[in-house]
CSV table of C-alpha atoms in Angstrom, one decimal:
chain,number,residue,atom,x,y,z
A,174,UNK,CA,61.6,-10.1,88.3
A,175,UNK,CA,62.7,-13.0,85.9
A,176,UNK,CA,59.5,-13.1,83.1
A,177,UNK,CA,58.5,-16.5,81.7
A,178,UNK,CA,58.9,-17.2,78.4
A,179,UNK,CA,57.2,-19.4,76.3
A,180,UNK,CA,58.0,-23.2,76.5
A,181,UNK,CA,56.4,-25.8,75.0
A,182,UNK,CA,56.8,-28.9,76.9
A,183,UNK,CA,58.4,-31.7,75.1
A,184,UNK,CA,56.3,-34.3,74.5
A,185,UNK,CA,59.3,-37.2,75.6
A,186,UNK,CA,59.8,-34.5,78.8
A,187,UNK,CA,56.8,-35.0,81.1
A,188,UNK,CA,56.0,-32.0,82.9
A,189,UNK,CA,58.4,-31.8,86.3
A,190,UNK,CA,60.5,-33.8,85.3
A,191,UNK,CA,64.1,-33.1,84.8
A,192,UNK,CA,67.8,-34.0,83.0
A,193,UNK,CA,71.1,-33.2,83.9
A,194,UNK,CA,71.0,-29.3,82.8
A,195,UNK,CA,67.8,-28.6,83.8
A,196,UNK,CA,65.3,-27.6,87.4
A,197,UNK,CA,62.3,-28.6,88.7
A,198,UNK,CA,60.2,-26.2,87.4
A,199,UNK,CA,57.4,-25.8,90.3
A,200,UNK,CA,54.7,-24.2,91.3
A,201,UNK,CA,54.0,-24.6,95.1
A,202,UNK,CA,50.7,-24.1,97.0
A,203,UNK,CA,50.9,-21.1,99.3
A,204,UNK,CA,50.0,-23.8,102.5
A,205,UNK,CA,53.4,-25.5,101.3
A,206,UNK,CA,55.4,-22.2,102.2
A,207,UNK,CA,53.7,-21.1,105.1
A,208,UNK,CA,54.9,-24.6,106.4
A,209,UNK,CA,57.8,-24.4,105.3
A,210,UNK,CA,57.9,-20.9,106.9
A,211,UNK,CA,56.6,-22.4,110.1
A,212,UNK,CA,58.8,-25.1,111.1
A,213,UNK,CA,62.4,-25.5,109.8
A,214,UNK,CA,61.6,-29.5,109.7
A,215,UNK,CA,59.9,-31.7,107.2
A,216,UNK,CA,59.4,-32.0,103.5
A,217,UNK,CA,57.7,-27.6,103.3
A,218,UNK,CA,60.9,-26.8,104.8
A,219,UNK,CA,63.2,-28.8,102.7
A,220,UNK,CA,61.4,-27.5,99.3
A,221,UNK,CA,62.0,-24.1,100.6
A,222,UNK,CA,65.7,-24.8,101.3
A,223,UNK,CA,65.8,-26.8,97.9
A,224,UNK,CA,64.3,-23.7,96.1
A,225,UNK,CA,66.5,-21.2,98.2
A,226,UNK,CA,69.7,-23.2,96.7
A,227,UNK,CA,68.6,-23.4,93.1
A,228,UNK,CA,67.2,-27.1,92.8
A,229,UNK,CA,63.6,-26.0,92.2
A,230,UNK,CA,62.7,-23.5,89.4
A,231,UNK,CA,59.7,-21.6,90.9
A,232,UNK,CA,56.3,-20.3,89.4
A,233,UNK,CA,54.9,-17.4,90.5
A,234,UNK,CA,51.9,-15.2,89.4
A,235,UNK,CA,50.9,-12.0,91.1
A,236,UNK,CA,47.6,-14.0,92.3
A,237,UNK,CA,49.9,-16.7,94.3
A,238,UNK,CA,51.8,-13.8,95.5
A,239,UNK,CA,48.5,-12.2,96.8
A,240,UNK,CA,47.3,-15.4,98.2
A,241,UNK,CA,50.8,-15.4,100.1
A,242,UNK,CA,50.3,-11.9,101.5
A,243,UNK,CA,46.6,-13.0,102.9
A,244,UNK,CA,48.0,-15.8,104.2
A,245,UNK,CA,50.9,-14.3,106.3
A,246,UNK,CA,48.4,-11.9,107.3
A,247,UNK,CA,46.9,-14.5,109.6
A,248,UNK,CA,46.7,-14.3,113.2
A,249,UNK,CA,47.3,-18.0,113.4
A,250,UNK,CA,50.3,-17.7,110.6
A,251,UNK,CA,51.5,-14.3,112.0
A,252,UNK,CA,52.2,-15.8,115.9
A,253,UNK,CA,55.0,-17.8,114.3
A,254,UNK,CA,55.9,-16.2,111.1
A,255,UNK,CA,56.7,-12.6,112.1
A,256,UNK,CA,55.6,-9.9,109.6
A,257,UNK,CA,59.1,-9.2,108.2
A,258,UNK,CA,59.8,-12.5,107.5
A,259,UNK,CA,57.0,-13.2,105.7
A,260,UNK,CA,57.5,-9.7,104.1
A,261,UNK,CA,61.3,-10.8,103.2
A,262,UNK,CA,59.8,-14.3,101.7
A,263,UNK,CA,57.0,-12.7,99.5
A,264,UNK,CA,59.8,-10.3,98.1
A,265,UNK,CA,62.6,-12.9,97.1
A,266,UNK,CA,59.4,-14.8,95.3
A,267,UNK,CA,58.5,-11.9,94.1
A,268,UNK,CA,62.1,-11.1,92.8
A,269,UNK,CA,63.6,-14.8,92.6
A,270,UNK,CA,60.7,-16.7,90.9
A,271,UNK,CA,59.9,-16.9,87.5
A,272,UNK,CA,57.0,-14.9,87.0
A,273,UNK,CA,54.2,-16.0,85.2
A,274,UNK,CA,50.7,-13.7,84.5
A,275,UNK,CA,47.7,-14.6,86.2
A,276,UNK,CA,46.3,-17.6,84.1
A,277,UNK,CA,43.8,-16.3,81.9
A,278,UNK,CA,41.8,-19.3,81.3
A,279,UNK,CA,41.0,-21.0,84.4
A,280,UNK,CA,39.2,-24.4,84.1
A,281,UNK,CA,36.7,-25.8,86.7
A,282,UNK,CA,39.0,-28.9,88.1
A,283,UNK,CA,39.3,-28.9,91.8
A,284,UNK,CA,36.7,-29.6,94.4
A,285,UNK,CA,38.1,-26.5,95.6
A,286,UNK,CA,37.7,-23.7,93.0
A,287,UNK,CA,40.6,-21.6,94.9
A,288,UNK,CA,42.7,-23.9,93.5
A,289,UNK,CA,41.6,-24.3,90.2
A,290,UNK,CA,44.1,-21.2,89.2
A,291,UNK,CA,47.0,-23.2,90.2
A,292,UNK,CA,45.9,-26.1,88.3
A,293,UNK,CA,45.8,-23.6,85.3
A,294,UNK,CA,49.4,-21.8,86.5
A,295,UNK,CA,51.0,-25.1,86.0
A,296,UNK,CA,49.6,-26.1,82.9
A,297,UNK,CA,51.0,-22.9,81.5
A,298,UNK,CA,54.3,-23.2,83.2
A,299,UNK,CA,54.5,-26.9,82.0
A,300,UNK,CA,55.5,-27.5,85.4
A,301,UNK,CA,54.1,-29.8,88.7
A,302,UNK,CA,51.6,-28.4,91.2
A,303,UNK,CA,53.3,-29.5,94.9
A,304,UNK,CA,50.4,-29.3,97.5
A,305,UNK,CA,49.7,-31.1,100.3
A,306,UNK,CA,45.7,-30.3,100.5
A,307,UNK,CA,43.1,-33.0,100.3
A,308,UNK,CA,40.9,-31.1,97.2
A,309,UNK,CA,44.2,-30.9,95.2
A,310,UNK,CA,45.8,-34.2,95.7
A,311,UNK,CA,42.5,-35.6,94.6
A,312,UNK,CA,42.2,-34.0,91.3
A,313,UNK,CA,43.0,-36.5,88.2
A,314,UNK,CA,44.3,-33.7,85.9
A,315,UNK,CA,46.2,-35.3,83.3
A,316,UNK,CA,48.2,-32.2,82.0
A,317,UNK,CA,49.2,-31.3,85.7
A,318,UNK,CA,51.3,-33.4,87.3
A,319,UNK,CA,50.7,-33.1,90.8
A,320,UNK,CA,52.8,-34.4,93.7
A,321,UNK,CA,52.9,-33.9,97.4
A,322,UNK,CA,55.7,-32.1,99.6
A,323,UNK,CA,57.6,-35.3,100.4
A,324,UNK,CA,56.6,-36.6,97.0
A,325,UNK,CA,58.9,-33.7,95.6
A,326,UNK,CA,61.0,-34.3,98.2
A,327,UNK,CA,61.9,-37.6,96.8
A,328,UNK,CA,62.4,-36.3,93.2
A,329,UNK,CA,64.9,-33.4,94.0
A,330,UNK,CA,67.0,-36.7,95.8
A,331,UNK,CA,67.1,-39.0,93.1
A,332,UNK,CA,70.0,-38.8,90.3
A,333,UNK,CA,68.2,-37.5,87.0
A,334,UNK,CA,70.3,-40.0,85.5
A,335,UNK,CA,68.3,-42.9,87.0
């Protein structure tokens, strides 16, 4: 388990961004993976390959990992996700992620508040919030930058040096 540490975000360094030497430091909605999971096509399953190869630094908290479990747990998840693959995901997050605690201040931001932690995960991580649900890409949070699958997509693609 790789433990954050404490980065301050630099105020010419928005949050997600990156340079030359450095990731996309992410945290990724639990719908984003199960896609991803689900079908080896499309912007989920090219985050998950991105993060697999080292592009995307990923935030974790034991609550996303939780929310995770539920959601592989799913009848509608489990009859195309089978139970040791989801297990095998949950563990290399679990393992490969940087882990971050459970945000301890969690402010009321999303339409949805089962979101609202993530909004608070990546404030803390001083990283972007990649979702593709309607409640979170609605929210104008301006310390959270958040961006869609194929919206991240796009940013892993581009040169940093443009």
């Amino acid at each position: 388990v790789r433990q954050a540490q404490a980065q301050p975000g630099s105020p010419s360094t928005p949050p997600g961004s990156r340079t030359q030497r450095s990731l996309i430091r992410a945290v990724i909605d639990a719908g984003v993976f199960i896609a991803g999971t689900i079908s080896p096509d499309g912007a989920p399953a090219a985050i998950v390959r991105a993060w697999q190869a080292g592009a995307i630094e990923l935030v974790v908290c034991p609550e996303l990992l939780r929310e995770l479990r539920r959601a592989f747990s799913y009848p509608r998840v489990q009859r195309r996700v089978s139970p040791e693959a989801a297990t095998k995901l949950v563990s290399l997050l679990e393992e490969a992620g940087l882990m971050f605690p459970d945000p301890s201040h969690i402010p009321s931001v999303c339409r949805d508040p089962d979101y609202d932690y993530l909004f608070a995960l990546a404030h803390d991580a001083n990283g972007v919030l990649v979702s593709g649900d309607g409640d979170v890409l609605a929210v104008q949070e301006p310390s959270v930058r958040v961006l869609t699958p194929a919206a991240l997509v796009t940013v892993l693609e581009q040169d940093p040096e443009e």
